[in-house]
mmCIF file of C-alpha atoms in Angstrom:
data_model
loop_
_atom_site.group_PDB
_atom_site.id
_atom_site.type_symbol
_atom_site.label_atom_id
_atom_site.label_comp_id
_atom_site.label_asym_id
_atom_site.label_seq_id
_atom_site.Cartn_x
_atom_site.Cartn_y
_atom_site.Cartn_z
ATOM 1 C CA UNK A 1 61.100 -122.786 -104.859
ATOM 2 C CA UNK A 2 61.060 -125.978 -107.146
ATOM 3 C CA UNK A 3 64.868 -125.978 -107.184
ATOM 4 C CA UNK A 4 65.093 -125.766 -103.596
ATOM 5 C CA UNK A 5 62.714 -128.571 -103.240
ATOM 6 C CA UNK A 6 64.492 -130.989 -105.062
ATOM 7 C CA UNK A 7 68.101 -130.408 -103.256
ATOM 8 C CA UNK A 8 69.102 -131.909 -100.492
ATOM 9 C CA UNK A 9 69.035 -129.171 -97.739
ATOM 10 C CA UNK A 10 65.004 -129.720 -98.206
ATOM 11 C CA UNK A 11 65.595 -133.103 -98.078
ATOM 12 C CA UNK A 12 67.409 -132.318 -94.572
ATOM 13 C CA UNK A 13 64.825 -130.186 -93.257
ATOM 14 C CA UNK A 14 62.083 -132.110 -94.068
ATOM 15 C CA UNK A 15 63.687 -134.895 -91.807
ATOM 16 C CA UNK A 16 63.329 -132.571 -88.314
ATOM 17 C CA UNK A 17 60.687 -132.935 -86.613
ATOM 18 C CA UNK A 18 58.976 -130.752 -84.791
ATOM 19 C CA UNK A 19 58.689 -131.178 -81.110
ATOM 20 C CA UNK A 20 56.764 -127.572 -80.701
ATOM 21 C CA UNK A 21 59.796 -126.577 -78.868
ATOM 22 C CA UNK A 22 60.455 -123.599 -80.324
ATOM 23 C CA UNK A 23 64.308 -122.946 -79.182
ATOM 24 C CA UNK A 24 65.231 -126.487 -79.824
ATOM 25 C CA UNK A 25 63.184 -126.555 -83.261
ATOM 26 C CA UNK A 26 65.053 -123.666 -84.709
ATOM 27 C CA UNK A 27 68.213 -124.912 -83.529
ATOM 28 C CA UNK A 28 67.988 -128.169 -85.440
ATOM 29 C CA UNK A 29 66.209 -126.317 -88.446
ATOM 30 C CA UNK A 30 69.442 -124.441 -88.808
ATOM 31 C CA UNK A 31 71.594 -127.236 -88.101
ATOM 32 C CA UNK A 32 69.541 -129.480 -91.290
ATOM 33 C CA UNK A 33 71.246 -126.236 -93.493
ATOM 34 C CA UNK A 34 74.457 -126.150 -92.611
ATOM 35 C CA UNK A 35 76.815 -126.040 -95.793
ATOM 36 C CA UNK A 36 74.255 -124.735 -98.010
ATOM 37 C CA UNK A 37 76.185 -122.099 -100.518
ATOM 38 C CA UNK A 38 74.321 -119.101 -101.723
ATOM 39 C CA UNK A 39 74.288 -119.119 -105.463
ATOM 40 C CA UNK A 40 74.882 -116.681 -108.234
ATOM 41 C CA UNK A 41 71.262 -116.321 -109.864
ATOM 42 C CA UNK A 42 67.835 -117.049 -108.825
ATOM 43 C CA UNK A 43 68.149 -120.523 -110.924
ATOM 44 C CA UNK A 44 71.181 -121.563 -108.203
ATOM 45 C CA UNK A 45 68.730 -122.028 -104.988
ATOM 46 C CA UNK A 46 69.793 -125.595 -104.070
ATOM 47 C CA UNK A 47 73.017 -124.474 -102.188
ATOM 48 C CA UNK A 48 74.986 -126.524 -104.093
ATOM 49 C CA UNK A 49 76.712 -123.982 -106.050
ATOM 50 C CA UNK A 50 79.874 -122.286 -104.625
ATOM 51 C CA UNK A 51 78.536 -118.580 -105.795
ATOM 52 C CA UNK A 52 79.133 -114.796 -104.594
ATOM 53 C CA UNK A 53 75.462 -113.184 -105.672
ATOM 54 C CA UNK A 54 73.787 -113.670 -102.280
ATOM 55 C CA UNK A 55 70.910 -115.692 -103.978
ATOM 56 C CA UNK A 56 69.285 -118.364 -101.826
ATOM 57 C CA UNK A 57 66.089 -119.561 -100.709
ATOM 58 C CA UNK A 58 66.223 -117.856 -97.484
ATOM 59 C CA UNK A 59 66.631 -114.530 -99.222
ATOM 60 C CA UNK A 60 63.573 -115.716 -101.969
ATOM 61 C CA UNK A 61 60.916 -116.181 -99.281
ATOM 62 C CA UNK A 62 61.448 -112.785 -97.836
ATOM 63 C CA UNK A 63 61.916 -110.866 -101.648
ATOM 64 C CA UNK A 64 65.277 -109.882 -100.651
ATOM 65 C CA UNK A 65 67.180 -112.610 -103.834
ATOM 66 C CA UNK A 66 70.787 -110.924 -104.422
ATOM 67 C CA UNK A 67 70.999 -109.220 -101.028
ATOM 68 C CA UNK A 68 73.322 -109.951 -98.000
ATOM 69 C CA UNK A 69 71.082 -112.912 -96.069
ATOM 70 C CA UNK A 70 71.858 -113.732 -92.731
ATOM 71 C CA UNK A 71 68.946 -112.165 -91.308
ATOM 72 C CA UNK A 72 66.901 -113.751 -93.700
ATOM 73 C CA UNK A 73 68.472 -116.849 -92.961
ATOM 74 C CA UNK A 74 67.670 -116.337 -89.235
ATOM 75 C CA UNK A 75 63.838 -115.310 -90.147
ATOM 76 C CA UNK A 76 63.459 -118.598 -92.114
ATOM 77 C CA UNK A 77 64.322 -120.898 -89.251
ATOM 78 C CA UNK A 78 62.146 -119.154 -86.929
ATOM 79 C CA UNK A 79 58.892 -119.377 -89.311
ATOM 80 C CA UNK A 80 60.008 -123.200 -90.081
ATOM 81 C CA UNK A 81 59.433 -123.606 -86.885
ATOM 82 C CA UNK A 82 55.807 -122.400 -86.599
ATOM 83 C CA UNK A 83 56.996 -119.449 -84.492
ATOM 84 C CA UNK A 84 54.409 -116.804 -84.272
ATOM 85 C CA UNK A 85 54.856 -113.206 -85.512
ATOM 86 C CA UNK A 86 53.794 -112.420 -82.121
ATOM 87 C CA UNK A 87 56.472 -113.741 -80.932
ATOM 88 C CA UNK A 88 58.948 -112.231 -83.163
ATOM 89 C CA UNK A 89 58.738 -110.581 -86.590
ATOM 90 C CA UNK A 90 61.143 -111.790 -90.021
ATOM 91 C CA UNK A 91 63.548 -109.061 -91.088
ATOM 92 C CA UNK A 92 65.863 -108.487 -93.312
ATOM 93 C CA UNK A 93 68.272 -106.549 -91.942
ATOM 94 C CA UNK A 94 70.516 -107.032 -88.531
ATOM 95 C CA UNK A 95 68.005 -104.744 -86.816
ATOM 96 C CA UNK A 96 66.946 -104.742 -83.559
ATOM 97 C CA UNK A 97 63.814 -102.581 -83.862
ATOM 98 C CA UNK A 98 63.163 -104.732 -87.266
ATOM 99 C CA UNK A 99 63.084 -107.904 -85.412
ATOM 100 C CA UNK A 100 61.074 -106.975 -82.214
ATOM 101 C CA UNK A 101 58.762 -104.858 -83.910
ATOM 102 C CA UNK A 102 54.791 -105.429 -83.341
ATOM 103 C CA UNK A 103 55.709 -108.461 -81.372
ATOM 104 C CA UNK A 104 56.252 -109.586 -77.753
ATOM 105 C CA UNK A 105 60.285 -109.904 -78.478
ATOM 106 C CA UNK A 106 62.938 -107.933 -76.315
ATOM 107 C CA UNK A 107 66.447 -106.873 -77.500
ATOM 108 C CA UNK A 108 69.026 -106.244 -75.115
ATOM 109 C CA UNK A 109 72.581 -104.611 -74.903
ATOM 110 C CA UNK A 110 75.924 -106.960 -74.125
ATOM 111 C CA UNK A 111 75.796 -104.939 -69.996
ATOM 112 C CA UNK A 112 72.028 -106.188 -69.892
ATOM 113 C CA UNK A 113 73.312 -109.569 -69.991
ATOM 114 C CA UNK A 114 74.422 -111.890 -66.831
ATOM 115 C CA UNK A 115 78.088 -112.251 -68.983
ATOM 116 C CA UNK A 116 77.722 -108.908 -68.513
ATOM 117 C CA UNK A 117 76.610 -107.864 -65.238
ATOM 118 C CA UNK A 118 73.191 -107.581 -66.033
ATOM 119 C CA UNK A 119 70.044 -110.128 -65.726
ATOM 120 C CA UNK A 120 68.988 -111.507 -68.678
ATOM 121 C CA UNK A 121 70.952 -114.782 -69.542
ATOM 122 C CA UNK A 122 70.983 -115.407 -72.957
ATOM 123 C CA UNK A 123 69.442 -118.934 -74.415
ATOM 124 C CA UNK A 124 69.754 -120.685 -77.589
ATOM 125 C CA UNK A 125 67.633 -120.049 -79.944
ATOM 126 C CA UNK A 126 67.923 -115.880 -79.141
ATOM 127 C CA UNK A 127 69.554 -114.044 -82.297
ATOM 128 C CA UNK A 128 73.020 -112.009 -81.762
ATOM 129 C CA UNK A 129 73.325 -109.016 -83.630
ATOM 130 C CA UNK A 130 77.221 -107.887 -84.332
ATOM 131 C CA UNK A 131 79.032 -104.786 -85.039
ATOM 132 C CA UNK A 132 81.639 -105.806 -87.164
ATOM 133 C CA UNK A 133 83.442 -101.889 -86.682
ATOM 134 C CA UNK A 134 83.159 -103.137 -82.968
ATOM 135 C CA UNK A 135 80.819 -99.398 -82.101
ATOM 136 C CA UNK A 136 77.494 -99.574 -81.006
ATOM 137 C CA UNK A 137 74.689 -98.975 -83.276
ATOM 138 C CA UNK A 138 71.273 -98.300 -83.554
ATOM 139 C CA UNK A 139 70.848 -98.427 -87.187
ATOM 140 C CA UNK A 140 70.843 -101.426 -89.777
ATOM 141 C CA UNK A 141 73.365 -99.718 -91.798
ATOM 142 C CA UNK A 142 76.125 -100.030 -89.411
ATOM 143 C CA UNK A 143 74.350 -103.151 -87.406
ATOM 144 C CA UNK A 144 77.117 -105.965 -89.645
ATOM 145 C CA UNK A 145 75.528 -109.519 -88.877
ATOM 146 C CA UNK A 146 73.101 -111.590 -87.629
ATOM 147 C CA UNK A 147 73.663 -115.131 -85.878
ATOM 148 C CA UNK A 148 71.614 -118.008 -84.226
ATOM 149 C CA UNK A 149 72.807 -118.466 -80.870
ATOM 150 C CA UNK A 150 73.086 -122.621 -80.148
ATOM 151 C CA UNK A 151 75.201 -122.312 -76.729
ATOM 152 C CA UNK A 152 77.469 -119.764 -74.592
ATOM 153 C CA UNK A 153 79.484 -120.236 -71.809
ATOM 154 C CA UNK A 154 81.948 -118.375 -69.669
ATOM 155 C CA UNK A 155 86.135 -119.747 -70.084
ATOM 156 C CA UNK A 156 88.319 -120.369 -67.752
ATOM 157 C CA UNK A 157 89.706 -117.450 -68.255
ATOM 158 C CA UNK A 158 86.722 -115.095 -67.901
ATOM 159 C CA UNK A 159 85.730 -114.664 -71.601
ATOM 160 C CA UNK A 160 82.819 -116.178 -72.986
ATOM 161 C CA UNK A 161 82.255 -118.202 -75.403
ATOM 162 C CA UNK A 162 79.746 -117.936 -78.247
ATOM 163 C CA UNK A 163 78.282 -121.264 -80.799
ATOM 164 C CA UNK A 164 76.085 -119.708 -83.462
ATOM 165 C CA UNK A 165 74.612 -120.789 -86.223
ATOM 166 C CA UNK A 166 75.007 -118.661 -88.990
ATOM 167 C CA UNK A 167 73.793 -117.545 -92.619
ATOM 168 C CA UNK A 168 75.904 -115.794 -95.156
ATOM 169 C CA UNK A 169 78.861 -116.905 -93.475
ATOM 170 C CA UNK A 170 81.813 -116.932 -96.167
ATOM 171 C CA UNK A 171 78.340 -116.993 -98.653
ATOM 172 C CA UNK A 172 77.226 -120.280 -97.068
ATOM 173 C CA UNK A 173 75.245 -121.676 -93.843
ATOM 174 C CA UNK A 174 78.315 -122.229 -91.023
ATOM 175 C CA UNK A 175 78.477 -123.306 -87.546
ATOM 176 C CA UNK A 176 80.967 -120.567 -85.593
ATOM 177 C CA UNK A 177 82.681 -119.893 -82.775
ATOM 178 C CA UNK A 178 83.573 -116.721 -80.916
ATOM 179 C CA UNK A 179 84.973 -115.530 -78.281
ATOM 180 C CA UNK A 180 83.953 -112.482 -76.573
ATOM 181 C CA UNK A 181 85.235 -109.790 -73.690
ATOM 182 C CA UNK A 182 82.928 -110.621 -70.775
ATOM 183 C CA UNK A 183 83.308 -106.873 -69.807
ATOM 184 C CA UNK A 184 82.154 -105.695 -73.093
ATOM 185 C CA UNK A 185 81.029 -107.940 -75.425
ATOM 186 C CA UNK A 186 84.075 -107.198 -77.770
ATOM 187 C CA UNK A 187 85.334 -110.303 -79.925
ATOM 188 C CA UNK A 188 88.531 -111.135 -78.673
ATOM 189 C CA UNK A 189 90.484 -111.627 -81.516
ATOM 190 C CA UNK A 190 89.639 -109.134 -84.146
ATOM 191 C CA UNK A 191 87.385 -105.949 -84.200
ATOM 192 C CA UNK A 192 83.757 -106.530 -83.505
ATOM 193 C CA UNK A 193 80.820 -106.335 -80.802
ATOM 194 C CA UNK A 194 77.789 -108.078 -79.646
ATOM 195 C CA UNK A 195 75.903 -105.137 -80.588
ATOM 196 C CA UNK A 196 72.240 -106.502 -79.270
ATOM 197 C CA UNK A 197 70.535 -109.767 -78.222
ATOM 198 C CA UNK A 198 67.153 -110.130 -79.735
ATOM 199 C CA UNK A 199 64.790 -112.353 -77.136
ATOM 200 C CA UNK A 200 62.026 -113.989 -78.067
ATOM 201 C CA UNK A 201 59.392 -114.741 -75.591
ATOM 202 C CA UNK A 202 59.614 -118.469 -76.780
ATOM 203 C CA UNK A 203 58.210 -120.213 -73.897
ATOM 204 C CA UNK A 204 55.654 -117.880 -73.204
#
């Protein structure tokens, strides 16, 4: 939009540059937009407006203005950085099928994971789907949020660790923290579950 191009969060992201990397170049798209607030109308696109309507420019390029954005937020970094819909798909909605559909993408379950005891190891640039009612879910109705994953690691302790990057996060772009039951996937602190891990087939 015109008002997003003349606020500085285009400004930002017109300063990465694209190494064709497609895990790093999402990462540092979503890094360019971090403190961007959503507005409350579609004439409050240039995130500099503390508002509550769920309008931003993330939601405007997918249609969805004045609806809950973080997996439009998501969808715009991965088609900022050239990503293929082959690859994976934009959606709207914390949806596994959504995201994966009619493209090469995978989603898997916390147990499928190696924090889990399974063998896919998660990478940045993958997308984490919560449960905020901390019950699995195959629906977007109940499916609560979507995050960027940046970096994970296991704790001394056994728990692992999650960095995200996310959208609609207290209505603005945040970088987050949480911590996770390595058994389960179950945030630590307060009710919620990695419900899925979406996984593109970045590098081929």
């Amino acid at each position: 939009s015109d008002i997003y191009a003349n606020s500085e969060y285009y400004t930002a992201l017109r300063n990465v540059k694209l190494t064709g990397n497609y895990r790093d170049d999402i990462i540092n798209i979503a890094l360019s937009q971090v403190g961007y607030k959503e507005g409350n109308n579609e004439n409050e696109l240039a995130g500099d407006v503390s508002g509550s309507g769920n309008y931003t420019e993330y939601g405007r390029s997918l249609s969805t203005l004045g609806s809950a954005w973080c997996s439009e937020f998501a969808s715009w970094c991965i088609r900022n950085a050239n990503v293929p819909a082959s690859i994976i798909v934009s959606s709207n909605a914390a949806n596994a099928d959504a995201f994966t559909g009619n493209s090469s993408a995978d989603f898997y379950t916390w147990d499928a994971t190696t924090f889990g005891g399974g063998k896919y190891l998660p990478q940045k640039g993958d997308l984490i789907l919560w449960s905020w009612d901390g019950e699995m879910h195959e629906t977007d109705e109940n499916v609560s949020h979507t995050s960027i994953l940046w970096e994970i690691s296991t704790l001394e302790n056994g728990d692992v660790l999650i960095k995200t990057i996310d959208g609609n996060s207290n209505n603005q772009v945040r970088v987050r923290e949480y911590t996770v039951s390595s058994t389960s996937g179950q945030l630590v602190s307060k009710t919620g579950l990695v419900c899925y891990i979406i996984a593109p087939h970045y590098d081929g």
